[in-house]
Amino acid sequence: MAEAREILTEIFPPQVIDSDLAEVGRRLFAREARFVAGASEASALLHDTLPEIAFAGRSNVGKSSLLNALTGRRALARTSNTPGRTRQINFFDLGARLMLVDLPGYGYAEAPKTEVRRWTALLRGYLRTRTALRRVCLLVDSRRGITEIDHPMMQMLDASGVSYQIVLTKTDKLGACELALVAERTAAELAAHAAAHPEIHLTSAFKGPGIAALRATLGSFALAAEEPSTVVLRGRPQ
Ligand code: GDP
């Protein structure tokens, strides 16, 4: 068990958070989060107004639950046991500092093909053109790890050159050894992906671990209180 914990700490420095960053993240996510708009086609996408963090993952990965846990809201993003229900890009303004963007869940076997084509085009357009997009959190169920269902999304992210980061979800369902194994496997797989950030976040929306660390990481992308948004939104940062 000690070995598993060592592996986890070694591979995942974000689990050990700097207290200043943690405080920045805590304050940011204590601000009011509100739904701003949903877009089911490219023409309905909001204009960039704030730095954006997008959340992607297969249906039922725990995306709504994670957004709710991050923002401390029970029902900011709708959680459901019916996979594949959210079919639009949803924008949530976090305290006028950061836009949280909920991308449609993918990999729902029963989704009609025309629907899949529609949202793939929407997503591709969003990823390619969004200058305000700072990072995509790609959520992966810790019980499965990255699977072939995630590959098209990872390829799309690599091709768009959007920096993305794996967030393992539902870690409360695994023991430390199992978690260390899946985390190691995930880290090894990421090495082959150009746009993937090497750090992995391990989270449980239900039990809390990893939420503060993820808030701290995302806090570094938010506007500072005095910063005018037009300056920050010029061009995509590295
Ligand atoms: P989404 O489709 O990706 O938005 O997923 P949801 O947030 O609706 O969650 C899908 C299912 O996973 C629901 O049954 C949730 O109760 C469950 N779930 C989500 N997060 C966690 C978690 O951290 N731990 C556990 N044990 N279950 C979770």
Short mmCIF file of C-alpha atoms and ligand atoms in Angstrom, two decimals:
data_model
loop_
_atom_site.label_atom_id
_atom_site.label_comp_id
_atom_site.label_asym_id
_atom_site.label_seq_id
_atom_site.Cartn_x
_atom_site.Cartn_y
_atom_site.Cartn_z
CA MET A 1 0.00 0.00 0.00
CA ALA A 2 2.86 2.38 0.86
CA GLU A 3 4.32 1.63 -2.54
CA ALA A 4 1.05 2.48 -4.29
CA ARG A 5 0.92 5.80 -2.46
CA GLU A 6 4.52 6.57 -3.44
CA ILE A 7 3.76 5.85 -7.08
CA LEU A 8 0.71 8.10 -6.91
CA THR A 9 2.64 10.98 -5.42
CA GLU A 10 5.50 10.55 -7.84
CA ILE A 11 3.33 10.48 -10.96
CA PHE A 12 0.84 13.05 -9.80
CA PRO A 13 2.42 16.11 -8.28
CA PRO A 14 -0.91 17.98 -8.57
CA GLN A 15 -2.17 15.91 -5.68
CA VAL A 16 0.36 17.73 -3.50
CA ILE A 17 -0.81 21.30 -3.82
CA ASP A 18 0.90 24.52 -2.98
CA SER A 19 -1.18 26.23 -0.30
CA ASP A 20 -1.22 29.61 -2.09
CA LEU A 21 -2.51 28.03 -5.30
CA ALA A 22 -5.05 26.05 -3.32
CA GLU A 23 -6.33 29.27 -1.79
CA VAL A 24 -6.56 30.96 -5.20
CA GLY A 25 -8.52 27.96 -6.48
CA ARG A 26 -10.74 27.83 -3.42
CA ARG A 27 -11.63 31.51 -3.69
CA LEU A 28 -12.26 31.30 -7.40
CA PHE A 29 -14.63 28.35 -7.10
CA ALA A 30 -16.39 29.94 -4.14
CA ARG A 31 -17.59 32.63 -6.55
CA GLU A 32 -21.01 32.34 -8.09
CA ALA A 33 -21.29 29.93 -11.01
CA ARG A 34 -24.16 30.42 -13.39
CA PHE A 35 -25.37 28.91 -16.61
CA VAL A 36 -24.96 31.42 -19.43
CA ALA A 37 -25.88 29.66 -22.65
CA GLY A 38 -26.08 26.37 -24.49
CA ALA A 39 -25.12 25.95 -28.13
CA SER A 40 -26.18 23.07 -30.32
CA GLU A 41 -24.68 24.58 -33.47
CA ALA A 42 -21.58 26.62 -34.24
CA SER A 43 -23.53 29.80 -35.00
CA ALA A 44 -24.94 29.74 -31.46
CA LEU A 45 -21.55 29.66 -29.72
CA LEU A 46 -20.96 32.54 -27.35
CA HIS A 47 -18.36 35.13 -28.22
CA ASP A 48 -15.20 34.71 -26.18
CA THR A 49 -15.49 36.85 -23.09
CA LEU A 50 -13.40 35.01 -20.52
CA PRO A 51 -10.62 32.42 -20.47
CA GLU A 52 -12.24 29.02 -20.93
CA ILE A 53 -11.73 25.56 -19.51
CA ALA A 54 -13.67 22.83 -21.27
CA PHE A 55 -14.69 19.48 -19.84
CA ALA A 56 -14.97 16.46 -22.11
CA GLY A 57 -15.48 12.75 -21.61
CA ARG A 58 -17.59 9.77 -22.56
CA SER A 59 -21.21 9.75 -21.47
CA ASN A 60 -21.64 8.80 -17.84
CA VAL A 61 -17.98 9.49 -16.98
CA GLY A 62 -19.08 11.75 -14.12
CA LYS A 63 -18.69 15.12 -15.87
CA SER A 64 -21.80 16.76 -14.45
CA SER A 65 -20.97 15.49 -10.97
CA LEU A 66 -17.43 16.86 -11.23
CA LEU A 67 -18.65 20.29 -12.39
CA ASN A 68 -21.10 20.34 -9.50
CA ALA A 69 -18.37 19.32 -7.03
CA LEU A 70 -15.92 21.94 -8.34
CA THR A 71 -18.45 24.74 -8.06
CA GLY A 72 -20.02 23.45 -4.85
CA ARG A 73 -23.40 23.40 -6.56
CA ARG A 74 -25.72 20.44 -6.46
CA ALA A 75 -27.30 20.94 -9.81
CA LEU A 76 -25.26 23.38 -11.87
CA ALA A 77 -24.75 20.75 -14.53
CA ARG A 78 -27.45 18.16 -14.80
CA THR A 79 -26.42 14.72 -13.56
CA SER A 80 -28.31 11.75 -14.77
CA ASN A 81 -28.22 8.03 -15.09
CA THR A 82 -29.27 8.28 -18.72
CA PRO A 83 -26.11 8.49 -20.77
CA GLY A 84 -26.02 10.72 -23.80
CA ARG A 85 -28.63 13.23 -22.80
CA THR A 86 -26.52 16.35 -22.93
CA ARG A 87 -26.05 17.16 -26.60
CA GLN A 88 -24.97 20.74 -26.60
CA ILE A 89 -22.04 22.84 -25.45
CA ASN A 90 -22.99 24.52 -22.19
CA PHE A 91 -21.27 27.64 -20.86
CA PHE A 92 -21.05 28.45 -17.15
CA ASP A 93 -19.65 31.77 -15.99
CA LEU A 94 -17.60 31.41 -12.83
CA GLY A 95 -17.61 34.72 -11.01
CA ALA A 96 -16.79 36.70 -14.19
CA ARG A 97 -13.25 35.20 -14.01
CA LEU A 98 -13.43 31.94 -15.90
CA MET A 99 -15.85 30.20 -18.28
CA LEU A 100 -16.45 26.52 -17.59
CA VAL A 101 -17.55 24.76 -20.74
CA ASP A 102 -19.38 21.46 -20.61
CA LEU A 103 -18.85 19.59 -23.89
CA PRO A 104 -21.30 16.89 -25.00
CA GLY A 105 -20.53 13.39 -23.70
CA TYR A 106 -19.38 10.99 -26.42
CA GLY A 107 -19.37 7.24 -26.97
CA TYR A 108 -23.03 6.67 -26.34
CA ALA A 109 -23.67 3.55 -28.41
CA GLU A 110 -27.34 4.26 -29.01
CA ALA A 111 -26.90 7.82 -30.25
CA PRO A 112 -28.18 8.22 -33.83
CA LYS A 113 -25.37 8.60 -36.38
CA THR A 114 -26.65 11.95 -37.67
CA GLU A 115 -26.58 13.24 -34.09
CA VAL A 116 -23.00 12.03 -33.58
CA ARG A 117 -21.94 13.70 -36.83
CA ARG A 118 -23.62 16.94 -35.80
CA TRP A 119 -21.94 17.21 -32.43
CA THR A 120 -18.57 16.05 -33.78
CA ALA A 121 -18.66 18.95 -36.26
CA LEU A 122 -19.75 21.33 -33.50
CA LEU A 123 -16.95 20.16 -31.25
CA ARG A 124 -14.30 20.27 -33.94
CA GLY A 125 -15.34 23.83 -34.82
CA TYR A 126 -15.23 24.85 -31.19
CA LEU A 127 -11.78 23.33 -30.56
CA ARG A 128 -10.24 24.76 -33.72
CA THR A 129 -11.46 28.31 -33.41
CA ARG A 130 -11.67 29.09 -29.73
CA THR A 131 -8.96 31.56 -28.84
CA ALA A 132 -10.12 31.78 -25.23
CA LEU A 133 -9.77 28.05 -24.66
CA ARG A 134 -6.95 27.50 -22.19
CA ARG A 135 -7.27 23.81 -21.45
CA VAL A 136 -9.53 20.82 -21.90
CA CYS A 137 -10.03 18.52 -18.95
CA LEU A 138 -10.57 15.11 -20.49
CA LEU A 139 -12.42 13.02 -17.96
CA VAL A 140 -11.74 9.29 -17.80
CA ASP A 141 -13.48 6.82 -15.51
CA SER A 142 -10.75 5.46 -13.21
CA ARG A 143 -12.29 2.00 -13.35
CA ARG A 144 -11.75 1.80 -17.11
CA GLY A 145 -8.78 4.05 -17.83
CA ILE A 146 -8.43 5.45 -21.35
CA THR A 147 -10.29 3.23 -23.83
CA GLU A 148 -10.69 3.22 -27.59
CA ILE A 149 -13.84 5.30 -27.13
CA ASP A 150 -11.62 8.16 -25.94
CA HIS A 151 -9.18 7.91 -28.86
CA PRO A 152 -11.13 9.98 -31.44
CA MET A 153 -11.44 12.79 -28.89
CA MET A 154 -7.73 12.63 -28.05
CA GLN A 155 -6.88 12.69 -31.75
CA MET A 156 -9.16 15.69 -32.25
CA LEU A 157 -7.45 17.49 -29.37
CA ASP A 158 -3.98 16.63 -30.66
CA ALA A 159 -4.96 17.83 -34.14
CA SER A 160 -6.41 21.09 -32.80
CA GLY A 161 -3.32 21.69 -30.68
CA VAL A 162 -5.44 22.31 -27.61
CA SER A 163 -3.65 21.58 -24.36
CA TYR A 164 -5.54 18.87 -22.48
CA GLN A 165 -5.23 17.08 -19.22
CA ILE A 166 -6.64 13.79 -18.00
CA VAL A 167 -8.88 13.88 -14.95
CA LEU A 168 -9.62 10.43 -13.58
CA THR A 169 -13.11 10.30 -12.04
CA LYS A 170 -14.85 8.11 -9.45
CA THR A 171 -11.57 7.22 -7.72
CA ASP A 172 -13.56 6.32 -4.58
CA LYS A 173 -14.48 3.12 -6.43
CA LEU A 174 -10.86 1.89 -6.45
CA GLY A 175 -8.25 0.94 -3.87
CA ALA A 176 -4.86 2.69 -3.85
CA CYS A 177 -3.10 -0.16 -5.71
CA GLU A 178 -5.69 -0.34 -8.48
CA LEU A 179 -5.63 3.42 -8.76
CA ALA A 180 -1.83 3.47 -9.00
CA LEU A 181 -1.98 0.89 -11.80
CA VAL A 182 -4.59 2.71 -13.84
CA ALA A 183 -2.79 6.00 -13.27
CA GLU A 184 0.53 4.56 -14.43
CA ARG A 185 -1.08 3.05 -17.51
CA THR A 186 -2.75 6.36 -18.28
CA ALA A 187 0.47 8.34 -17.86
CA ALA A 188 2.30 5.93 -20.19
CA GLU A 189 -0.40 6.30 -22.83
CA LEU A 190 -0.28 10.09 -22.66
CA ALA A 191 3.37 10.14 -23.65
CA ALA A 192 2.30 9.39 -27.25
CA HIS A 193 -0.05 12.39 -27.44
CA ALA A 194 1.44 15.69 -28.47
CA ALA A 195 -1.08 18.00 -26.82
CA ALA A 196 -1.55 16.02 -23.62
CA HIS A 197 -0.34 17.58 -20.38
CA PRO A 198 1.65 14.97 -18.43
CA GLU A 199 -0.03 15.65 -15.09
CA ILE A 200 -3.09 13.63 -14.22
CA HIS A 201 -5.70 14.58 -11.68
CA LEU A 202 -7.33 11.90 -9.56
CA THR A 203 -10.77 12.95 -8.39
CA SER A 204 -13.88 11.78 -6.65
CA ALA A 205 -16.85 14.11 -7.00
CA PHE A 206 -18.60 12.25 -4.20
CA LYS A 207 -15.85 11.91 -1.64
CA GLY A 208 -13.87 15.04 -2.40
CA PRO A 209 -10.29 13.92 -3.06
CA GLY A 210 -8.63 15.78 -5.88
CA ILE A 211 -11.25 18.53 -6.11
CA ALA A 212 -9.11 21.14 -4.30
CA ALA A 213 -6.09 20.22 -6.44
CA LEU A 214 -8.08 20.57 -9.65
CA ARG A 215 -9.48 23.93 -8.47
CA ALA A 216 -5.90 25.05 -7.81
CA THR A 217 -4.75 24.04 -11.31
CA LEU A 218 -7.72 25.69 -13.01
CA GLY A 219 -7.37 28.79 -10.85
CA SER A 220 -4.12 29.60 -12.63
CA PHE A 221 -6.07 30.16 -15.88
CA ALA A 222 -8.65 32.57 -14.47
CA LEU A 223 -8.61 36.32 -14.88
CA ALA A 224 -7.18 38.14 -11.92
CA ALA A 225 -9.66 40.54 -10.32
CA GLU A 226 -8.18 43.66 -11.89
CA GLU A 227 -7.41 42.15 -15.29
CA PRO A 228 -9.44 43.41 -18.28
CA SER A 229 -10.64 40.43 -20.30
CA THR A 230 -9.77 41.89 -23.72
CA VAL A 231 -6.05 41.77 -22.91
CA VAL A 232 -6.10 38.17 -21.78
CA LEU A 233 -8.17 36.87 -24.65
CA ARG A 234 -5.80 37.98 -27.38
CA GLY A 235 -4.38 34.74 -28.80
CA ARG A 236 -4.07 31.32 -27.29
CA PRO A 237 -1.42 30.86 -24.62
CA GLN A 238 0.91 27.86 -24.50
P1 GDP B 1 -22.04 12.53 -16.98
O1 GDP B 1 -22.98 11.78 -17.88
O2 GDP B 1 -20.63 12.41 -17.45
O3 GDP B 1 -22.45 13.96 -16.72
O4 GDP B 1 -22.05 11.75 -15.57
P2 GDP B 1 -22.84 12.04 -14.22
O5 GDP B 1 -22.17 13.10 -13.43
O6 GDP B 1 -24.29 12.16 -14.53
O7 GDP B 1 -22.53 10.67 -13.45
C1 GDP B 1 -22.78 9.41 -14.05
C2 GDP B 1 -22.95 8.37 -12.95
O8 GDP B 1 -21.74 8.25 -12.23
C3 GDP B 1 -24.03 8.75 -11.93
O9 GDP B 1 -24.69 7.58 -11.54
C4 GDP B 1 -23.23 9.34 -10.79
O10 GDP B 1 -23.90 9.15 -9.57
C5 GDP B 1 -21.94 8.51 -10.84
N1 GDP B 1 -20.77 9.28 -10.33
C6 GDP B 1 -20.36 10.48 -10.75
N2 GDP B 1 -19.27 10.89 -10.06
C7 GDP B 1 -18.98 9.91 -9.17
C8 GDP B 1 -17.97 9.75 -8.15
O11 GDP B 1 -17.08 10.59 -7.92
N3 GDP B 1 -18.00 8.58 -7.44
C9 GDP B 1 -18.93 7.62 -7.67
N4 GDP B 1 -18.86 6.53 -6.93
N5 GDP B 1 -19.90 7.74 -8.60
C10 GDP B 1 -19.94 8.88 -9.35
#
